[in-house]
Coordinates of C-alpha atoms in Angstrom, one line a residue:
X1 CA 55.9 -35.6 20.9
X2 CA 54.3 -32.1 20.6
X3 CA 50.8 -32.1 18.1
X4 CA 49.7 -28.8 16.4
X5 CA 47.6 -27.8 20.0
X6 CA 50.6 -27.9 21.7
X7 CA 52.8 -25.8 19.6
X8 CA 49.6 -23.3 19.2
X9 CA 49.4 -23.2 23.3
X10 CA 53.0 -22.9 23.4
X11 CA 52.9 -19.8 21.0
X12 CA 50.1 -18.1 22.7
X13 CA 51.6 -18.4 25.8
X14 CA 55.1 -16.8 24.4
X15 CA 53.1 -14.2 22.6
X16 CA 51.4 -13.5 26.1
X17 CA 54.7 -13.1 27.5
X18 CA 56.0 -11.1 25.2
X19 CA 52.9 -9.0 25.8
X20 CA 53.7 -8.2 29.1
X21 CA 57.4 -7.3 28.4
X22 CA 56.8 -4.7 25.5
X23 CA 55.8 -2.1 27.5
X24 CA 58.7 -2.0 30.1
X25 CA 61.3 -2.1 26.8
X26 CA 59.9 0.0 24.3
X27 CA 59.8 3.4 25.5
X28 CA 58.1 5.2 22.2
X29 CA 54.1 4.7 22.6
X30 CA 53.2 4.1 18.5
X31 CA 56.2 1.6 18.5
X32 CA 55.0 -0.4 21.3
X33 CA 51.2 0.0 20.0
X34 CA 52.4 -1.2 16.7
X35 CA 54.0 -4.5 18.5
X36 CA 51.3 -5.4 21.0
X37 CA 48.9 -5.4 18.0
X38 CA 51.0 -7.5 16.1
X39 CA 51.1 -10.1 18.7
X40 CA 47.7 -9.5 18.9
X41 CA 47.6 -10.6 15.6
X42 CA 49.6 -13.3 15.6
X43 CA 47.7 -14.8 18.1
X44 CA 44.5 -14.2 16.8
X45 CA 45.3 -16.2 13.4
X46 CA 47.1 -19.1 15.6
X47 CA 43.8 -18.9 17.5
X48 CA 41.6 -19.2 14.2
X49 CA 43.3 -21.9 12.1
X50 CA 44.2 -24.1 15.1
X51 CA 41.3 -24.2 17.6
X52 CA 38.5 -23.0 14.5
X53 CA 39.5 -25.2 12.7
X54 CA 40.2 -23.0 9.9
X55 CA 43.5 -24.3 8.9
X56 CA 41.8 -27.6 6.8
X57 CA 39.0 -25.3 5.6
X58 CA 39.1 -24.0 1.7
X59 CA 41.2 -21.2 1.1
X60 CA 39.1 -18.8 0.6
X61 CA 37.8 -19.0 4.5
X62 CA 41.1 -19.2 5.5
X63 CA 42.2 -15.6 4.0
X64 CA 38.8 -13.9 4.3
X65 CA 39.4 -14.9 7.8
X66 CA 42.9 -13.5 7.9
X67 CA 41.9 -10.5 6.3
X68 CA 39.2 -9.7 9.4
X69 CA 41.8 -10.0 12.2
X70 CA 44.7 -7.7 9.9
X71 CA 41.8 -5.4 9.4
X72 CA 41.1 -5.1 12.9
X73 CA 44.5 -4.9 14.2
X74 CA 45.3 -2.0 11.6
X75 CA 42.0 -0.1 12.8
X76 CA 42.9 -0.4 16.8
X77 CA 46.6 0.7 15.7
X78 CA 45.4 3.8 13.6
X79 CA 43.2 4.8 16.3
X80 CA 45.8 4.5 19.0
X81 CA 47.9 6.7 16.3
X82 CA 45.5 9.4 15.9
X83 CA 45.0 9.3 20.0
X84 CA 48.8 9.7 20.3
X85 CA 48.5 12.4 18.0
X86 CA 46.2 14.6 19.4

């Protein structure tokens, strides 16, 4: 019924959704940072071994590739910690 596409465009759009509800239910700024990245993320690796492609690639690809967007997400959410900080 549903192909992997589907589901992917079914996540993103939950993950969206969620997006917009974090800020109106978490109150505490590095808490709510910490989640909108993760969806961020989540989406972001749903986005990379779906519609990239990346999912029948070689392993290697597949984690280097992984390891970019985690990298990225931790960056944004330590500079939004030391902002909040200051």
């Amino acid at each position: 019924m549903f192909d992997r596409l589907d589901i992917t465009w079914l996540t993103l759009i939950g993950l969206a959704l969620a997006t917009l509800l974090v800020p109106t239910l978490v109150s505490r700024p590095l808490l709510a940072n910490a989640l909108l990245l993760t969806f961020a993320a989540l989406k972001g690796r749903r986005i990379v071994l779906d519609f990239l492609d990346l999912r029948s690639a070689p392993a290697l690809w597949r984690g280097v590739v992984s390891a970019w967007v985690v990298i990225v997400v931790l960056f944004a959410w330590l500079a939004s910690a030391i902002v909040a900080l200051i």
